[in-house]
PDB file of N, CA and C in Angstrom:
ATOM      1  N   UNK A   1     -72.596  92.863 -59.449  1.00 89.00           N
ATOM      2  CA  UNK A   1     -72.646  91.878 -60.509  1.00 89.00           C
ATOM      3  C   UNK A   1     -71.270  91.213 -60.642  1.00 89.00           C
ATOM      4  N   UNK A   2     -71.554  89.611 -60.549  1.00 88.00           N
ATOM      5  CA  UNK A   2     -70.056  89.347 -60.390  1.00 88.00           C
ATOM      6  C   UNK A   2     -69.649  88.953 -62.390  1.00 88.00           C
ATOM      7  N   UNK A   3     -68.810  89.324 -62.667  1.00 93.00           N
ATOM      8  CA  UNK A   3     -68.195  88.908 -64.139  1.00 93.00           C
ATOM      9  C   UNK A   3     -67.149  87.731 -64.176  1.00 93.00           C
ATOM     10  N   UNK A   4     -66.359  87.792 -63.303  1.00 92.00           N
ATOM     11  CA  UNK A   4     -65.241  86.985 -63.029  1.00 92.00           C
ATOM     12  C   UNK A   4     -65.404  85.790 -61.857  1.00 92.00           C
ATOM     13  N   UNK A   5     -65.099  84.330 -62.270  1.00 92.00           N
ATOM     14  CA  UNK A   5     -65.109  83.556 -61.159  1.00 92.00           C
ATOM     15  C   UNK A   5     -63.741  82.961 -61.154  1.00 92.00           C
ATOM     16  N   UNK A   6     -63.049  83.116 -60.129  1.00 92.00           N
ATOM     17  CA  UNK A   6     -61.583  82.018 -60.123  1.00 92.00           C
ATOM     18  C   UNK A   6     -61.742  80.842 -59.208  1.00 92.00           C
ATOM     19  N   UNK A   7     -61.705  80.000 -59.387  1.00 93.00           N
ATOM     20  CA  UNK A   7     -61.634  78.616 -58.811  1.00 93.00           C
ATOM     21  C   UNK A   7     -59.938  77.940 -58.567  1.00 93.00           C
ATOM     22  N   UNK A   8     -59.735  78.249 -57.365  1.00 92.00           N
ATOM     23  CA  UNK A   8     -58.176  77.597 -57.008  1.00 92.00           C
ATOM     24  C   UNK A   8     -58.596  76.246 -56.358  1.00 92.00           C
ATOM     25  N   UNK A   9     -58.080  74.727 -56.454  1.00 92.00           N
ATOM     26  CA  UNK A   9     -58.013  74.267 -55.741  1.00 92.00           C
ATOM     27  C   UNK A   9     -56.856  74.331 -54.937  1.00 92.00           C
ATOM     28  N   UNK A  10     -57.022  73.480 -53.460  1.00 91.00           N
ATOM     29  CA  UNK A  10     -56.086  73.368 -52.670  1.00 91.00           C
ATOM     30  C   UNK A  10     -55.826  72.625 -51.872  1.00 91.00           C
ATOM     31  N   UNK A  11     -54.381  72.187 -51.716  1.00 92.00           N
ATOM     32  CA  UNK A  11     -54.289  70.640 -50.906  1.00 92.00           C
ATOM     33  C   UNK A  11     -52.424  71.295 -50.154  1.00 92.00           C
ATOM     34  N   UNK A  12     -52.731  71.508 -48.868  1.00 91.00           N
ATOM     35  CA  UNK A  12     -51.443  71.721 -48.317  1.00 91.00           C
ATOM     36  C   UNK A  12     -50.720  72.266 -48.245  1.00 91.00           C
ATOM     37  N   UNK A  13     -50.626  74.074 -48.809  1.00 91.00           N
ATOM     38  CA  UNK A  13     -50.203  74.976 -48.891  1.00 91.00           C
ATOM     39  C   UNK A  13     -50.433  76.224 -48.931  1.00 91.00           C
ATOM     40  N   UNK A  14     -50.932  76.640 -47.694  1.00 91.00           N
ATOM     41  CA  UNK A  14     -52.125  77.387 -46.728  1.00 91.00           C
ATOM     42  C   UNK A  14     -50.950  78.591 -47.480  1.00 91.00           C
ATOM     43  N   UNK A  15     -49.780  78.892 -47.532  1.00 92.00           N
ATOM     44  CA  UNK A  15     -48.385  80.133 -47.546  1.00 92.00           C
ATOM     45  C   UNK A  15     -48.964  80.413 -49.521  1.00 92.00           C
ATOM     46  N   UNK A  16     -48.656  79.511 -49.763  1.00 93.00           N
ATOM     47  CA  UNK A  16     -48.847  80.009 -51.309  1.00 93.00           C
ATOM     48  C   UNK A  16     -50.090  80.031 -51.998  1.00 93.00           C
ATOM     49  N   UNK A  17     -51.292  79.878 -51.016  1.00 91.00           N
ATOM     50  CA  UNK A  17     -52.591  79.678 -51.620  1.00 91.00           C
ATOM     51  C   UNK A  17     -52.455  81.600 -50.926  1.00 91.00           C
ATOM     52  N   UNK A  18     -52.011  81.831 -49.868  1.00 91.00           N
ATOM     53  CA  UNK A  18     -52.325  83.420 -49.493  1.00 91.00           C
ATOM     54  C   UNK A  18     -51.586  84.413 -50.405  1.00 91.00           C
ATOM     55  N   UNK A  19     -50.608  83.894 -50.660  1.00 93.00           N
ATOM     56  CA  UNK A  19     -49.862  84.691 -51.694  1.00 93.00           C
ATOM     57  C   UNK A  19     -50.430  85.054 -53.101  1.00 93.00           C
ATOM     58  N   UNK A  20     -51.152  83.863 -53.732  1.00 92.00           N
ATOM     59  CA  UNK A  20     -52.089  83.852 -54.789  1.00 92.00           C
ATOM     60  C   UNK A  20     -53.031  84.877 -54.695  1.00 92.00           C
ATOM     61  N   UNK A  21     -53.945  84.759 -53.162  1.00 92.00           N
ATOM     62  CA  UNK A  21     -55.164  85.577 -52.840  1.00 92.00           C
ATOM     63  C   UNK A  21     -54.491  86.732 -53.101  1.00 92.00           C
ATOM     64  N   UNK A  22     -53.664  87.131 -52.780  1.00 91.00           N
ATOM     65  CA  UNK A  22     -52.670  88.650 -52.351  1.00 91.00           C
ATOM     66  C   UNK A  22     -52.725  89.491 -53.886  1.00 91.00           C
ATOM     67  N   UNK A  23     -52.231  88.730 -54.617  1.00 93.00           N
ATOM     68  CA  UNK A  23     -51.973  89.054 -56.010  1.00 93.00           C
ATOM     69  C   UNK A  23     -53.387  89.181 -56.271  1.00 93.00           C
ATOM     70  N   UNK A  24     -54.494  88.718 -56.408  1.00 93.00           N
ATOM     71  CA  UNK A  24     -55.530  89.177 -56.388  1.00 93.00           C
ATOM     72  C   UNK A  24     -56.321  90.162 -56.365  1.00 93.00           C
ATOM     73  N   UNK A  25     -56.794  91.363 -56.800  1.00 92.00           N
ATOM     74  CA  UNK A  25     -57.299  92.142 -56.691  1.00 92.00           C
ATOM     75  C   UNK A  25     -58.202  92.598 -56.001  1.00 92.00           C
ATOM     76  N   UNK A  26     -59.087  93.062 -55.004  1.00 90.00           N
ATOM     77  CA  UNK A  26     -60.256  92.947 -54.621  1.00 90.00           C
ATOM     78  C   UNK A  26     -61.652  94.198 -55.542  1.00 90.00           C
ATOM     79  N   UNK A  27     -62.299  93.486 -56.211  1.00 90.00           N
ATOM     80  CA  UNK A  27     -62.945  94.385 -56.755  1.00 90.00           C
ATOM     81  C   UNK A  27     -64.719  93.241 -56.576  1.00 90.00           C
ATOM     82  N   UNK A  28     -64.904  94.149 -56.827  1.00 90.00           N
ATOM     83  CA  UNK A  28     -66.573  93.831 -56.350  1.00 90.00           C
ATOM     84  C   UNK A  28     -67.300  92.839 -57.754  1.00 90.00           C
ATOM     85  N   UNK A  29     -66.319  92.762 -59.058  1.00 91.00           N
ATOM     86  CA  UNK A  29     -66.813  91.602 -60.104  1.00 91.00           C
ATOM     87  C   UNK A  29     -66.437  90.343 -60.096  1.00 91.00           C
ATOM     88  N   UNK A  30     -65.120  90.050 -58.906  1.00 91.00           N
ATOM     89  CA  UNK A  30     -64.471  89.120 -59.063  1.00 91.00           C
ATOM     90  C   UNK A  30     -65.066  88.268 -57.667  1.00 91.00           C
ATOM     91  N   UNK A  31     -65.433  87.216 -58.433  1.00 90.00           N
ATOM     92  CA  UNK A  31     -65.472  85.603 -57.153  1.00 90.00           C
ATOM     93  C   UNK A  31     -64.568  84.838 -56.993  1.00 90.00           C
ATOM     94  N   UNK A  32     -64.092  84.967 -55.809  1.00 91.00           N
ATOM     95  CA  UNK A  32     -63.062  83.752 -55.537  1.00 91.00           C
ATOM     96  C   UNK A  32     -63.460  82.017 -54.814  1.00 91.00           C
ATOM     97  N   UNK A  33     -63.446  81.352 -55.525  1.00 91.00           N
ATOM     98  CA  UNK A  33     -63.765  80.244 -54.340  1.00 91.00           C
ATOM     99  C   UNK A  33     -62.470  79.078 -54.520  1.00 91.00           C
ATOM    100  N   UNK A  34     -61.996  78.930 -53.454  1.00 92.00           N
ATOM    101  CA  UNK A  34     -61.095  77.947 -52.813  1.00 92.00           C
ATOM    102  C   UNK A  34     -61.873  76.367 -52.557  1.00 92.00           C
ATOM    103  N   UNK A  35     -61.197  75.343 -53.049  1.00 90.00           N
ATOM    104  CA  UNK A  35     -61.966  73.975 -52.834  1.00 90.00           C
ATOM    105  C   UNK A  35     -60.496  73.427 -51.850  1.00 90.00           C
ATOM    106  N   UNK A  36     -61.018  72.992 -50.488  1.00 89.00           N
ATOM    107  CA  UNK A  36     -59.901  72.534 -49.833  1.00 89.00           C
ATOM    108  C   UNK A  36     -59.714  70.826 -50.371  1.00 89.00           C
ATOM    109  N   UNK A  37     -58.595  70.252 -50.964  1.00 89.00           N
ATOM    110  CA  UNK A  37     -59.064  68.782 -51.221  1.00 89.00           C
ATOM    111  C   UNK A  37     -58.778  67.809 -49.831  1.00 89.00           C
ATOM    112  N   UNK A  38     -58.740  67.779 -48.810  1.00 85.00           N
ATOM    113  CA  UNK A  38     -58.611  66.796 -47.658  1.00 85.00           C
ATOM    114  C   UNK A  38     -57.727  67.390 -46.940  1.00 85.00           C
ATOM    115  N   UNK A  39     -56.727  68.816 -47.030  1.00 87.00           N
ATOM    116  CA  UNK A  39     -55.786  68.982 -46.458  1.00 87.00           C
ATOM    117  C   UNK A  39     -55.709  68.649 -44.974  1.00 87.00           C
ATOM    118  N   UNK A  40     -54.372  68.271 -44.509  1.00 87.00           N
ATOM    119  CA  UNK A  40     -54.050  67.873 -43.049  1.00 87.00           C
ATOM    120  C   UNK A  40     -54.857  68.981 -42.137  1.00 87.00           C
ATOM    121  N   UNK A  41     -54.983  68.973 -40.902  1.00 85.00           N
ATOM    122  CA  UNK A  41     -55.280  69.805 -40.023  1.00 85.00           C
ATOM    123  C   UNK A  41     -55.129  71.034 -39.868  1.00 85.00           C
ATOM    124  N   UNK A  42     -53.632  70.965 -39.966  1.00 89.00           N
ATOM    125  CA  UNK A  42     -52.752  72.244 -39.440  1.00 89.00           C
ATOM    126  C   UNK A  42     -52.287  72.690 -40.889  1.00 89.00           C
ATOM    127  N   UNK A  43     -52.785  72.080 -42.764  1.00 89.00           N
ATOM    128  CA  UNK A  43     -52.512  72.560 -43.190  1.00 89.00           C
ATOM    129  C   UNK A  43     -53.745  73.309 -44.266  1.00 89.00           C
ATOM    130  N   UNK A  44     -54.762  73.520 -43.965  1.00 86.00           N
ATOM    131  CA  UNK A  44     -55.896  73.828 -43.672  1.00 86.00           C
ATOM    132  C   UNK A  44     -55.837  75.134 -44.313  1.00 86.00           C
ATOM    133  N   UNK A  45     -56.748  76.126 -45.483  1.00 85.00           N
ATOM    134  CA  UNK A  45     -56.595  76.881 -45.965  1.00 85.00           C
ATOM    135  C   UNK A  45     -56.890  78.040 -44.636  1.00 85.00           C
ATOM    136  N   UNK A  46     -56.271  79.026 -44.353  1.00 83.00           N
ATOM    137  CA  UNK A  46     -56.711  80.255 -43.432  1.00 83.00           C
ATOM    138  C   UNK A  46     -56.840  81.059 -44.006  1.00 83.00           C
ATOM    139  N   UNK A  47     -57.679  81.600 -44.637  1.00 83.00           N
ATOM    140  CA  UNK A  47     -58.247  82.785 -45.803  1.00 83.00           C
ATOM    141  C   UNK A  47     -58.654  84.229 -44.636  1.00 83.00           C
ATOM    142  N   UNK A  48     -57.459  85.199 -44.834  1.00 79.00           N
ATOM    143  CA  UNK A  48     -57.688  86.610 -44.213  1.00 79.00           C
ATOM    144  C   UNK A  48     -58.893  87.877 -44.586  1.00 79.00           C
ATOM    145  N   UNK A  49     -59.207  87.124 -46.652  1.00 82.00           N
ATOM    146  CA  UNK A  49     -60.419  88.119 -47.197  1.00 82.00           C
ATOM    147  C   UNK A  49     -61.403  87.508 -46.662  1.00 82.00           C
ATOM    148  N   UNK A  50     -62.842  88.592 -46.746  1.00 83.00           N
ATOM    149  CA  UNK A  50     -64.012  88.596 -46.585  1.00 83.00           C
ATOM    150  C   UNK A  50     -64.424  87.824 -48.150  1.00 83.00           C
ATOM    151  N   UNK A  51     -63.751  87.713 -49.083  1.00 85.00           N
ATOM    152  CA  UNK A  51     -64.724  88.078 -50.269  1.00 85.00           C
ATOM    153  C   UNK A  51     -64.401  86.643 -50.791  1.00 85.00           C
ATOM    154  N   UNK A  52     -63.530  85.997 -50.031  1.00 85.00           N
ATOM    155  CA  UNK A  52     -63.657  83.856 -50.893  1.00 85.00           C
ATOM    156  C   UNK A  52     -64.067  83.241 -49.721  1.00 85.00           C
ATOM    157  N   UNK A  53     -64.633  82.179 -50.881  1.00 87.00           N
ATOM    158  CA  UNK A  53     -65.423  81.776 -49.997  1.00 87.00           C
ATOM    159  C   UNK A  53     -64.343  80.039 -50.060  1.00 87.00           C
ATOM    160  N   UNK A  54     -64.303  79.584 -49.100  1.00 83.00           N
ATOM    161  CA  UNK A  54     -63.861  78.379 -49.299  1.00 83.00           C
ATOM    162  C   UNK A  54     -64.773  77.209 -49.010  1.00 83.00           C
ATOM    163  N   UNK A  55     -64.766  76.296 -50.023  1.00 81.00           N
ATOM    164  CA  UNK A  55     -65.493  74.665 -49.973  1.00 81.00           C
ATOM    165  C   UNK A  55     -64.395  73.603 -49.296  1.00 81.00           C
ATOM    166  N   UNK A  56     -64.597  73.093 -47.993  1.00 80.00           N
ATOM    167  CA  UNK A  56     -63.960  71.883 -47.524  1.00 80.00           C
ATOM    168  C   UNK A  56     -64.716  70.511 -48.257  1.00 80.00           C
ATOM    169  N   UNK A  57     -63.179  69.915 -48.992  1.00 81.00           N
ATOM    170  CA  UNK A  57     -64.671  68.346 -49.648  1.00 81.00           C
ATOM    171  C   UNK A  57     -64.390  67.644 -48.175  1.00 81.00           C
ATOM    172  N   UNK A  58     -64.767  66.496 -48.134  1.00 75.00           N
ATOM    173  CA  UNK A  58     -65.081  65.658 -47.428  1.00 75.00           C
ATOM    174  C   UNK A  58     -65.196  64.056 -47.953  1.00 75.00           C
ATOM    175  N   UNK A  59     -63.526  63.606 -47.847  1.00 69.00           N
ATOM    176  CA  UNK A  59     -63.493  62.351 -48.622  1.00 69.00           C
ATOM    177  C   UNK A  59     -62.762  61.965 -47.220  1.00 69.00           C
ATOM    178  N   UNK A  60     -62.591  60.737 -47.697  1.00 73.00           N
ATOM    179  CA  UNK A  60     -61.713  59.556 -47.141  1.00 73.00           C
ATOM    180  C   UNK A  60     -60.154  59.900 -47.572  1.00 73.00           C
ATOM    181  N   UNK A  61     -59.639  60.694 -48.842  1.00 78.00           N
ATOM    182  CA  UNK A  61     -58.735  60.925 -49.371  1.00 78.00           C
ATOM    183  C   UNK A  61     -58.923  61.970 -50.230  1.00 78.00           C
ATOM    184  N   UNK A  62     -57.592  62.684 -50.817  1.00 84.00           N
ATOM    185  CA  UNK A  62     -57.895  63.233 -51.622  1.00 84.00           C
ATOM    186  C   UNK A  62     -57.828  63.239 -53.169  1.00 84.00           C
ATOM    187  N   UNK A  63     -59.013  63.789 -54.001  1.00 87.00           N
ATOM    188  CA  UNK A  63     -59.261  63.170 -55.039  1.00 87.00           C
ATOM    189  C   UNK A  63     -58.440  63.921 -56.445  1.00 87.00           C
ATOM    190  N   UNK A  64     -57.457  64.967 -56.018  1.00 87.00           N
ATOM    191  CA  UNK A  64     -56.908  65.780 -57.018  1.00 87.00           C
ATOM    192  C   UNK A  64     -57.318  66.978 -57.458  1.00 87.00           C
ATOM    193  N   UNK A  65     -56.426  67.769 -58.056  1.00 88.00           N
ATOM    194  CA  UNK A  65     -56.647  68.729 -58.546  1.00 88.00           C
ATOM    195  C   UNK A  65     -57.981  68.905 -59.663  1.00 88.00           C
ATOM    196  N   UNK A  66     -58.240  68.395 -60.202  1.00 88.00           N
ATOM    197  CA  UNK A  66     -59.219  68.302 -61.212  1.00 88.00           C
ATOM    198  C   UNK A  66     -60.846  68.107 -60.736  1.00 88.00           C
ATOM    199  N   UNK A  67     -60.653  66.953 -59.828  1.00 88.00           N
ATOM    200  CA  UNK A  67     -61.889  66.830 -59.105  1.00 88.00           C
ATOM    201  C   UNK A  67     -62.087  67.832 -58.290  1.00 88.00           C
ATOM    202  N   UNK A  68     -60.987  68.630 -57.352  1.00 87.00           N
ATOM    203  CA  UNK A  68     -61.620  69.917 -56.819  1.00 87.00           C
ATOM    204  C   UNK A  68     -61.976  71.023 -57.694  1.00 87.00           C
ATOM    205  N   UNK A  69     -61.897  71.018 -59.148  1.00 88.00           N
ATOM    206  CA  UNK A  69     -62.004  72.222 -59.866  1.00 88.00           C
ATOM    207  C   UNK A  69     -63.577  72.063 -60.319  1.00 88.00           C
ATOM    208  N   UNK A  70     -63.750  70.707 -60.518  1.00 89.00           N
ATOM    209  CA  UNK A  70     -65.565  70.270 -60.951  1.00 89.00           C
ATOM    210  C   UNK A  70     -65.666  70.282 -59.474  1.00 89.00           C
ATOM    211  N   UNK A  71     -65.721  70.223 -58.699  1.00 87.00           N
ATOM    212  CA  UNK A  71     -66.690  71.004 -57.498  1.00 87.00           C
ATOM    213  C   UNK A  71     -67.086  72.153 -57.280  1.00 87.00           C
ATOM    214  N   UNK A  72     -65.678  73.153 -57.852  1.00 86.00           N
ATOM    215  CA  UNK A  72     -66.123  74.194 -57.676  1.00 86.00           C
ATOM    216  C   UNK A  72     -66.501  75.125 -58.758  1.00 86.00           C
ATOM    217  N   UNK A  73     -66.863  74.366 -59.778  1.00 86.00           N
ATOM    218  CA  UNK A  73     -67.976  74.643 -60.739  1.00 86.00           C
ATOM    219  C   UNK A  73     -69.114  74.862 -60.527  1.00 86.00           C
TER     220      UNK A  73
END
């Protein structure tokens, strides 16, 4: 049963989005989901847990922090 949902967005900082995950706990109530907002190629979230799930949007640009957080609502 999940109790907890965290919603990070993310745009370009693959080092401090892992560091975040890290601090993270892994327990079986907590959902993690990552919204990538357009990041470059090579700066592209690389998520090492099993347990987030990440959403790539798919714009022309990216639309901000806010708009990735209502996505991942």
């Amino acid at each position: 049963m999940i109790n907890y949902t965290i919603i990070i967005p993310h745009y370009n900082c693959p080092n401090l989005l892992n560091r975040l995950l890290d601090s993270i706990p892994q327990r079986m109530d907590i959902e993690i989901i990552v919204i990538d907002d357009n990041s470059f190629l090579d700066k592209r979230p690389k998520v090492c847990r099993n347990d987030v799930k990440v959403i790539q949007l798919q714009a022309e640009e990216s639309k901000g922090a806010g708009y990735a957080r209502n996505v991942g609502i």
